[in-house]
mmCIF file of C-alpha atoms and ligand atoms in Angstrom:
data_model
loop_
_atom_site.group_PDB
_atom_site.id
_atom_site.type_symbol
_atom_site.label_atom_id
_atom_site.label_comp_id
_atom_site.label_asym_id
_atom_site.label_seq_id
_atom_site.Cartn_x
_atom_site.Cartn_y
_atom_site.Cartn_z
ATOM 1 C CA MET G 510 3.378 -5.004 3.930
ATOM 2 C CA ALA G 511 4.357 -4.792 7.594
ATOM 3 C CA GLY G 512 0.958 -3.255 8.392
ATOM 4 C CA ALA G 513 -0.885 -6.113 6.678
ATOM 5 C CA ILE G 514 1.178 -8.717 8.533
ATOM 6 C CA ILE G 515 0.709 -6.976 11.885
ATOM 7 C CA ASN G 516 -3.063 -6.964 11.298
ATOM 8 C CA GLY G 517 -2.904 -10.703 10.587
ATOM 9 C CA ILE G 518 -0.890 -11.364 13.748
ATOM 10 C CA VAL G 519 -3.273 -9.302 15.875
ATOM 11 C CA ALA G 520 -6.287 -11.036 14.273
ATOM 12 C CA THR G 521 -5.060 -14.493 15.298
ATOM 13 C CA GLY G 522 -4.945 -13.441 18.957
ATOM 14 C CA THR G 523 -1.828 -15.617 19.296
ATOM 15 C CA PHE G 524 0.025 -12.810 21.051
ATOM 16 C CA PRO G 525 -1.440 -10.093 23.282
ATOM 17 C CA ALA G 526 -0.950 -6.591 21.841
ATOM 18 C CA GLN G 527 1.415 -5.684 24.713
ATOM 19 C CA GLN G 528 3.832 -8.348 23.412
ATOM 20 C CA ILE G 529 3.908 -7.113 19.808
ATOM 21 C CA TYR G 530 6.461 -4.392 19.025
ATOM 22 C CA VAL G 531 7.072 -2.422 15.858
ATOM 23 C CA PHE G 532 10.002 -0.258 14.841
ATOM 24 C CA ASP G 533 10.166 1.912 11.722
ATOM 25 C CA ILE G 534 12.922 4.450 11.135
ATOM 26 C CA ASN G 535 10.203 6.902 10.091
ATOM 27 C CA PRO G 536 8.574 7.972 13.402
ATOM 28 C CA GLU G 537 5.258 8.858 11.705
ATOM 29 C CA LYS G 538 4.989 5.420 10.124
ATOM 30 C CA CYS G 539 5.960 3.789 13.401
ATOM 31 C CA GLU G 540 3.265 5.720 15.281
ATOM 32 C CA ALA G 541 0.672 4.950 12.584
ATOM 33 C CA LEU G 542 1.426 1.198 12.751
ATOM 34 C CA LYS G 543 1.292 1.317 16.547
ATOM 35 C CA GLN G 544 -2.006 3.237 16.692
ATOM 36 C CA LYS G 545 -3.769 1.265 13.948
ATOM 37 C CA ALA G 546 -3.089 -2.139 15.458
ATOM 38 C CA GLY G 547 -3.006 -1.081 19.126
ATOM 39 C CA ILE G 548 0.487 -2.552 19.600
ATOM 40 C CA GLN G 549 3.730 -1.245 21.160
ATOM 41 C CA ALA G 550 6.427 0.835 19.476
ATOM 42 C CA ALA G 551 10.111 0.223 20.192
ATOM 43 C CA ASP G 552 12.510 3.186 20.368
ATOM 44 C CA SER G 553 15.154 1.451 18.290
ATOM 45 C CA ILE G 554 15.940 -1.779 16.467
ATOM 46 C CA ARG G 555 18.163 -2.678 19.426
ATOM 47 C CA GLN G 556 15.259 -2.336 21.881
ATOM 48 C CA LEU G 557 12.982 -4.361 19.614
ATOM 49 C CA ILE G 558 15.525 -7.203 19.403
ATOM 50 C CA GLU G 559 15.876 -7.221 23.171
ATOM 51 C CA LYS G 560 12.085 -7.501 23.658
ATOM 52 C CA CYS G 561 11.124 -10.013 20.954
ATOM 53 C CA ASN G 562 11.979 -13.618 20.160
ATOM 54 C CA ILE G 563 10.343 -13.596 16.703
ATOM 55 C CA VAL G 564 11.477 -10.686 14.528
ATOM 56 C CA PHE G 565 9.887 -9.844 11.178
ATOM 57 C CA LEU G 566 12.245 -8.052 8.782
ATOM 58 C CA ALA G 567 9.974 -5.980 6.534
ATOM 59 C CA VAL G 568 12.231 -3.290 5.069
ATOM 60 C CA LYS G 569 13.209 -2.982 1.405
ATOM 61 C CA PRO G 570 16.051 -5.276 0.266
ATOM 62 C CA GLN G 571 18.173 -2.128 -0.189
ATOM 63 C CA ASN G 572 17.847 -1.392 3.581
ATOM 64 C CA PHE G 573 18.745 -4.894 4.758
ATOM 65 C CA ALA G 574 22.458 -4.263 5.269
ATOM 66 C CA GLU G 575 21.843 -1.289 7.611
ATOM 67 C CA VAL G 576 19.114 -3.124 9.532
ATOM 68 C CA LEU G 577 21.169 -6.300 10.016
ATOM 69 C CA THR G 578 24.126 -4.183 11.148
ATOM 70 C CA ALA G 579 21.877 -2.610 13.810
ATOM 71 C CA VAL G 580 20.489 -6.023 14.835
ATOM 72 C CA LYS G 581 23.848 -7.803 15.080
ATOM 73 C CA PRO G 582 25.121 -6.531 18.483
ATOM 74 C CA ALA G 583 21.920 -7.688 20.258
ATOM 75 C CA VAL G 584 21.287 -10.955 18.431
ATOM 76 C CA ASN G 585 21.302 -14.458 19.916
ATOM 77 C CA GLU G 586 20.585 -17.907 18.493
ATOM 78 C CA LYS G 587 17.153 -18.108 20.124
ATOM 79 C CA ILE G 588 15.703 -15.296 17.998
ATOM 80 C CA LEU G 589 13.689 -16.450 14.989
ATOM 81 C CA PHE G 590 13.875 -14.079 11.998
ATOM 82 C CA VAL G 591 11.086 -13.915 9.419
ATOM 83 C CA SER G 592 12.013 -12.002 6.274
ATOM 84 C CA ILE G 593 9.561 -10.793 3.639
ATOM 85 C CA ALA G 594 12.190 -9.225 1.385
ATOM 86 C CA ALA G 595 12.494 -9.962 -2.310
ATOM 87 C CA GLY G 596 15.799 -11.564 -3.228
ATOM 88 C CA ILE G 597 17.378 -11.635 0.254
ATOM 89 C CA SER G 598 18.543 -15.185 1.037
ATOM 90 C CA THR G 599 18.487 -16.778 4.476
ATOM 91 C CA GLN G 600 22.209 -17.382 4.034
ATOM 92 C CA TYR G 601 22.786 -13.628 3.628
ATOM 93 C CA ILE G 602 20.864 -12.929 6.851
ATOM 94 C CA VAL G 603 22.704 -15.615 8.843
ATOM 95 C CA ARG G 604 26.082 -14.486 7.487
ATOM 96 C CA SER G 605 25.415 -10.785 8.138
ATOM 97 C CA LEU G 606 24.318 -11.482 11.721
ATOM 98 C CA ASP G 607 27.242 -13.860 12.226
ATOM 99 C CA CYS G 608 24.868 -15.987 14.307
ATOM 100 C CA GLY G 609 23.200 -19.336 13.584
ATOM 101 C CA CYS G 610 19.711 -17.933 14.047
ATOM 102 C CA PRO G 611 16.766 -19.785 12.535
ATOM 103 C CA VAL G 612 15.341 -17.872 9.545
ATOM 104 C CA ILE G 613 12.046 -18.155 7.683
ATOM 105 C CA ARG G 614 11.988 -16.531 4.253
ATOM 106 C CA THR G 615 8.545 -15.554 3.022
ATOM 107 C CA MET G 616 7.057 -13.988 -0.076
ATOM 108 C CA PRO G 617 3.614 -12.492 0.611
ATOM 109 C CA ASN G 618 1.487 -10.250 -1.624
ATOM 110 C CA THR G 619 -0.626 -7.118 -1.205
ATOM 111 C CA PRO G 620 -4.004 -8.966 -1.139
ATOM 112 C CA LEU G 621 -2.938 -9.848 2.426
ATOM 113 C CA LEU G 622 -4.342 -6.420 3.220
ATOM 114 C CA ILE G 623 -7.870 -7.758 2.660
ATOM 115 C CA GLY G 624 -7.295 -11.252 4.038
ATOM 116 C CA LYS G 625 -6.892 -12.783 0.555
ATOM 117 C CA GLY G 626 -3.122 -13.064 0.397
ATOM 118 C CA ALA G 627 -1.015 -15.859 -1.062
ATOM 119 C CA THR G 628 2.248 -16.315 0.828
ATOM 120 C CA ALA G 629 5.106 -18.643 -0.108
ATOM 121 C CA LEU G 630 7.488 -19.679 2.697
ATOM 122 C CA SER G 631 10.758 -21.535 3.121
ATOM 123 C CA ARG G 632 12.916 -22.118 6.189
ATOM 124 C CA THR G 633 16.429 -22.896 7.302
ATOM 125 C CA ALA G 634 16.985 -26.414 8.669
ATOM 126 C CA ASN G 635 17.266 -25.180 12.276
ATOM 127 C CA VAL G 636 13.746 -23.679 12.428
ATOM 128 C CA ALA G 637 11.793 -25.759 14.944
ATOM 129 C CA ASP G 638 8.642 -27.376 13.516
ATOM 130 C CA GLU G 639 6.441 -25.689 16.116
ATOM 131 C CA ASP G 640 7.899 -22.264 15.293
ATOM 132 C CA PHE G 641 7.345 -22.857 11.580
ATOM 133 C CA GLN G 642 3.740 -23.921 12.233
ATOM 134 C CA LEU G 643 3.237 -20.778 14.311
ATOM 135 C CA VAL G 644 4.484 -18.511 11.507
ATOM 136 C CA LEU G 645 2.392 -20.453 8.955
ATOM 137 C CA SER G 646 -0.668 -19.850 11.141
ATOM 138 C CA LEU G 647 0.063 -16.101 11.309
ATOM 139 C CA PHE G 648 0.185 -15.815 7.499
ATOM 140 C CA SER G 649 -2.812 -18.167 7.158
ATOM 141 C CA ALA G 650 -4.821 -15.588 9.095
ATOM 142 C CA CYS G 651 -4.678 -13.367 6.021
ATOM 143 C CA GLY G 652 -4.715 -15.823 3.129
ATOM 144 C CA THR G 653 -3.208 -19.070 1.861
ATOM 145 C CA VAL G 654 0.296 -20.393 2.606
ATOM 146 C CA THR G 655 2.535 -22.530 0.385
ATOM 147 C CA VAL G 656 5.808 -24.088 1.559
ATOM 148 C CA LEU G 657 8.639 -24.107 -0.997
ATOM 149 C CA ASP G 658 12.320 -24.904 -1.133
ATOM 150 C CA GLU G 659 14.435 -21.772 -0.783
ATOM 151 C CA SER G 660 15.825 -22.340 -4.302
ATOM 152 C CA GLN G 661 12.343 -21.390 -5.615
ATOM 153 C CA MET G 662 11.918 -18.227 -3.543
ATOM 154 C CA ASN G 663 13.208 -15.809 -6.207
ATOM 155 C CA ALA G 664 11.141 -17.294 -9.045
ATOM 156 C CA VAL G 665 7.977 -17.381 -6.930
ATOM 157 C CA ILE G 666 8.024 -13.570 -6.643
ATOM 158 C CA SER G 667 6.977 -13.472 -10.303
ATOM 159 C CA VAL G 668 4.139 -15.910 -9.585
ATOM 160 C CA ASN G 669 2.367 -14.545 -6.494
ATOM 161 C CA SER G 670 4.043 -11.414 -5.304
ATOM 162 C CA SER G 671 4.743 -9.035 -8.186
ATOM 163 C CA SER G 672 1.924 -10.644 -10.167
ATOM 164 C CA PRO G 673 -0.949 -8.603 -8.658
ATOM 165 C CA ALA G 674 0.588 -5.661 -10.564
ATOM 166 C CA TYR G 675 0.377 -7.511 -13.902
ATOM 167 C CA ILE G 676 -3.197 -8.498 -13.193
ATOM 168 C CA TYR G 677 -4.095 -4.880 -12.355
ATOM 169 C CA LEU G 678 -2.386 -3.751 -15.575
ATOM 170 C CA PHE G 679 -4.439 -6.245 -17.588
ATOM 171 C CA ALA G 680 -7.627 -5.111 -15.802
ATOM 172 C CA LYS G 681 -6.751 -1.442 -16.430
ATOM 173 C CA ALA G 682 -6.216 -2.097 -20.150
ATOM 174 C CA MET G 683 -9.604 -3.888 -20.308
ATOM 175 C CA LEU G 684 -11.252 -1.046 -18.426
ATOM 176 C CA ASP G 685 -9.790 1.581 -20.761
ATOM 177 C CA SER G 686 -10.988 -0.339 -23.815
ATOM 178 C CA ALA G 687 -14.463 -0.834 -22.329
ATOM 179 C CA VAL G 688 -14.786 2.908 -21.687
ATOM 180 C CA LYS G 689 -13.602 3.712 -25.232
ATOM 181 C CA GLN G 690 -16.336 1.356 -26.453
ATOM 182 C CA GLY G 691 -19.013 3.285 -24.535
ATOM 183 C CA ILE G 692 -19.434 1.248 -21.329
ATOM 184 C CA ALA G 693 -19.472 3.253 -18.069
ATOM 185 C CA ALA G 694 -16.245 2.760 -16.054
ATOM 186 C CA ASP G 695 -17.988 1.581 -12.858
ATOM 187 C CA THR G 696 -20.121 -0.920 -14.780
ATOM 188 C CA ALA G 697 -17.074 -2.233 -16.657
ATOM 189 C CA LEU G 698 -15.059 -2.514 -13.419
ATOM 190 C CA GLN G 699 -17.766 -4.625 -11.763
ATOM 191 C CA LEU G 700 -17.988 -6.899 -14.813
ATOM 192 C CA ILE G 701 -14.203 -7.271 -15.013
ATOM 193 C CA CYS G 702 -13.803 -8.034 -11.276
ATOM 194 C CA GLN G 703 -16.578 -10.627 -11.293
ATOM 195 C CA THR G 704 -15.070 -12.166 -14.439
ATOM 196 C CA LEU G 705 -11.619 -12.332 -12.791
ATOM 197 C CA GLU G 706 -13.090 -13.995 -9.691
ATOM 198 C CA GLY G 707 -15.204 -16.457 -11.685
ATOM 199 C CA SER G 708 -12.344 -17.311 -14.029
ATOM 200 C CA ALA G 709 -9.990 -17.888 -11.061
ATOM 201 C CA GLU G 710 -12.566 -20.194 -9.484
ATOM 202 C CA MET G 711 -12.868 -22.204 -12.723
ATOM 203 C CA LEU G 712 -9.062 -22.438 -12.978
ATOM 204 C CA ARG G 713 -9.115 -24.149 -9.571
ATOM 205 C CA GLN G 714 -11.155 -27.068 -10.945
ATOM 206 C CA PRO G 715 -8.609 -29.884 -11.263
ATOM 207 C CA GLU G 716 -10.298 -31.572 -14.223
ATOM 208 C CA LEU G 717 -10.020 -28.487 -16.438
ATOM 209 C CA THR G 718 -6.732 -27.159 -17.831
ATOM 210 C CA PRO G 719 -6.282 -23.532 -18.933
ATOM 211 C CA ASP G 720 -6.418 -24.785 -22.555
ATOM 212 C CA ASP G 721 -9.749 -26.558 -21.849
ATOM 213 C CA LEU G 722 -11.132 -23.376 -20.342
ATOM 214 C CA ILE G 723 -10.000 -21.262 -23.308
ATOM 215 C CA LYS G 724 -11.674 -23.764 -25.636
ATOM 216 C CA MET G 725 -14.955 -23.577 -23.676
ATOM 217 C CA VAL G 726 -15.105 -19.815 -24.300
ATOM 218 C CA SER G 727 -14.049 -19.944 -27.951
ATOM 219 C CA SER G 728 -16.994 -20.660 -30.234
ATOM 220 C CA PRO G 729 -15.903 -21.664 -33.753
ATOM 221 C CA GLY G 730 -16.091 -18.611 -36.016
ATOM 222 C CA GLY G 731 -16.939 -16.478 -32.976
ATOM 223 C CA THR G 732 -15.698 -13.405 -31.143
ATOM 224 C CA THR G 733 -13.193 -14.911 -28.672
ATOM 225 C CA LEU G 734 -11.012 -16.453 -31.374
ATOM 226 C CA LYS G 735 -10.721 -13.038 -33.011
ATOM 227 C CA ALA G 736 -9.522 -11.529 -29.727
ATOM 228 C CA LEU G 737 -7.106 -14.413 -29.086
ATOM 229 C CA ASP G 738 -5.665 -14.014 -32.618
ATOM 230 C CA VAL G 739 -4.626 -10.472 -31.672
ATOM 231 C CA PHE G 740 -2.987 -11.680 -28.428
ATOM 232 C CA TYR G 741 -1.071 -14.433 -30.249
ATOM 233 C CA GLU G 742 -0.007 -12.026 -33.042
ATOM 234 C CA HIS G 743 1.529 -9.825 -30.313
ATOM 235 C CA HIS G 744 3.273 -12.801 -28.652
ATOM 236 C CA PHE G 745 1.292 -12.480 -25.409
ATOM 237 C CA GLU G 746 2.614 -15.674 -23.808
ATOM 238 C CA GLN G 747 6.212 -14.817 -24.680
ATOM 239 C CA THR G 748 5.724 -11.323 -23.227
ATOM 240 C CA VAL G 749 4.428 -12.783 -19.955
ATOM 241 C CA ASP G 750 7.370 -15.197 -19.821
ATOM 242 C CA GLU G 751 9.864 -12.367 -20.454
ATOM 243 C CA ALA G 752 8.219 -10.177 -17.796
ATOM 244 C CA MET G 753 8.276 -12.946 -15.180
ATOM 245 C CA ARG G 754 11.904 -13.768 -15.932
ATOM 246 C CA ALA G 755 12.838 -10.065 -15.636
ATOM 247 C CA CYS G 756 11.184 -10.095 -12.209
ATOM 248 C CA THR G 757 13.217 -13.127 -11.097
ATOM 249 C CA LYS G 758 16.430 -11.618 -12.491
ATOM 250 C CA ARG G 759 15.844 -8.440 -10.460
ATOM 251 C CA ALA G 760 15.326 -10.528 -7.304
ATOM 252 C CA GLU G 761 18.683 -12.208 -7.983
ATOM 253 C CA GLU G 762 20.328 -8.775 -8.393
ATOM 254 C CA LEU G 763 18.754 -7.466 -5.166
ATOM 255 C CA GLY G 764 20.205 -10.452 -3.331
ATOM 256 C CA LYS G 765 23.787 -9.671 -4.375
HETATM 257 N N1 NAI T 748 4.879 -4.327 -1.735
HETATM 258 C C1 NAI T 748 4.692 -5.594 -2.034
HETATM 259 O O1 NAI T 748 3.771 -5.972 -2.802
HETATM 260 C C2 NAI T 748 5.586 -6.648 -1.451
HETATM 261 C C3 NAI T 748 6.752 -6.319 -0.786
HETATM 262 N N2 NAI T 748 7.555 -7.314 -0.308
HETATM 263 C C4 NAI T 748 8.772 -6.963 0.410
HETATM 264 O O2 NAI T 748 8.371 -6.251 1.556
HETATM 265 C C5 NAI T 748 9.422 -5.384 1.959
HETATM 266 C C6 NAI T 748 8.834 -4.044 2.282
HETATM 267 O O3 NAI T 748 8.177 -3.562 1.151
HETATM 268 P P1 NAI T 748 7.012 -2.495 1.272
HETATM 269 O O4 NAI T 748 6.158 -2.796 2.447
HETATM 270 O O5 NAI T 748 6.402 -2.404 -0.071
HETATM 271 O O6 NAI T 748 7.889 -1.181 1.552
HETATM 272 P P2 NAI T 748 7.549 0.155 2.365
HETATM 273 O O7 NAI T 748 8.491 1.190 1.813
HETATM 274 O O8 NAI T 748 6.102 0.433 2.368
HETATM 275 O O9 NAI T 748 7.977 -0.224 3.846
HETATM 276 C C7 NAI T 748 9.314 -0.305 4.241
HETATM 277 C C8 NAI T 748 9.444 0.436 5.561
HETATM 278 O O10 NAI T 748 10.776 0.250 6.027
HETATM 279 C C9 NAI T 748 11.126 1.413 6.758
HETATM 280 N N3 NAI T 748 12.582 1.449 6.920
HETATM 281 C C10 NAI T 748 13.523 1.748 5.999
HETATM 282 N N4 NAI T 748 14.748 1.660 6.531
HETATM 283 C C11 NAI T 748 14.585 1.276 7.824
HETATM 284 C C12 NAI T 748 15.478 1.021 8.903
HETATM 285 N N5 NAI T 748 16.801 1.116 8.761
HETATM 286 N N6 NAI T 748 14.952 0.637 10.087
HETATM 287 C C13 NAI T 748 13.616 0.532 10.259
HETATM 288 N N7 NAI T 748 12.719 0.775 9.273
HETATM 289 C C14 NAI T 748 13.207 1.147 8.078
HETATM 290 C C15 NAI T 748 10.565 2.541 5.918
HETATM 291 O O11 NAI T 748 10.426 3.739 6.658
HETATM 292 C C16 NAI T 748 9.231 1.949 5.464
HETATM 293 O O12 NAI T 748 8.168 2.324 6.316
HETATM 294 C C17 NAI T 748 10.432 -5.370 0.831
HETATM 295 O O13 NAI T 748 11.562 -6.100 1.227
HETATM 296 C C18 NAI T 748 9.716 -6.048 -0.331
HETATM 297 O O14 NAI T 748 10.604 -6.793 -1.135
HETATM 298 C C19 NAI T 748 7.234 -8.631 -0.404
HETATM 299 C C20 NAI T 748 6.102 -8.998 -1.042
HETATM 300 C C21 NAI T 748 5.193 -8.056 -1.627
HETATM 301 O O1 LIG T 749 8.402 -4.827 -6.342
HETATM 302 C C1 LIG T 749 8.983 -5.351 -5.391
HETATM 303 O O2 LIG T 749 10.226 -5.381 -5.349
HETATM 304 C C2 LIG T 749 8.188 -5.978 -4.259
HETATM 305 C C3 LIG T 749 8.543 -7.426 -4.067
HETATM 306 C C4 LIG T 749 7.386 -8.191 -4.612
HETATM 307 C C5 LIG T 749 6.342 -7.189 -4.802
HETATM 308 N N1 LIG T 749 6.789 -6.001 -4.591
#
């Protein structure tokens, strides 16, 4: 995710490459991020904190404690932190740093890699409006941005951030069935992708609800209703609800 965000930052041209620093504990990853985006590499977290006034925290939630411990000795209240971690609250970051730093909590998704991301963001009260606008513009460079209250930042993971995986799973199941029914995999993949894009575009039309759209496809006595019967028999909607709630529950656990 850090790579996708760095690409977005570089693309905006907001900061010259000599002012953008990366640090990864894995030297190969650090070098790869540096080379790919043409930015600078810091030798340590400490050096990065000393050089930057906006710091993106892009490690796994499980690595947050060690990273914040390394950040703490060099921190000051002027540094703005931007976290992309699932489940990690702004309160946890502020408390761990023992410093009233402004913090923006974000939840991006992997389509950021191709400029089609959907990022949700929230902020602590002390984030200056101009700083928040700046960070919004950086994420906007690789997709859409949506501002939420922090209380919604765990649940939203199930909506935009883990959800590409469920959509890929659904697409994979469709692909497998298409192949079993004699359609070539590449042909089926093209048809499925175009159908996903077209269906998403129709969902955006404000005058049509998902139920309206389902009805438009479902001819009485036709094929779609037969397929939907199978989904309903297997409690599809309940399964999706359970999966999304399991996602949110895990975010809550990661934040503890
Ligand atoms: N993968 C996804 O779709 C999304 C991930 N996120 C969040 O993004 C964060 C990163 O996830 P990924 O990019 O998938 O993980 P990743 O494993 O690809 O990247 C994490 C990087 O952190 C580095 N790292 C670990 N400990 C470190 C330390 N002490 N100091 C410096 N670097 C250290 C690792 O070497 C690794 O390169 C997580 O907090 C995750 O919750 C958020 C939205 C979507
Ligand atoms: O699976 C995860 O924990 C991360 C956060 C959201 C998407 N991937």
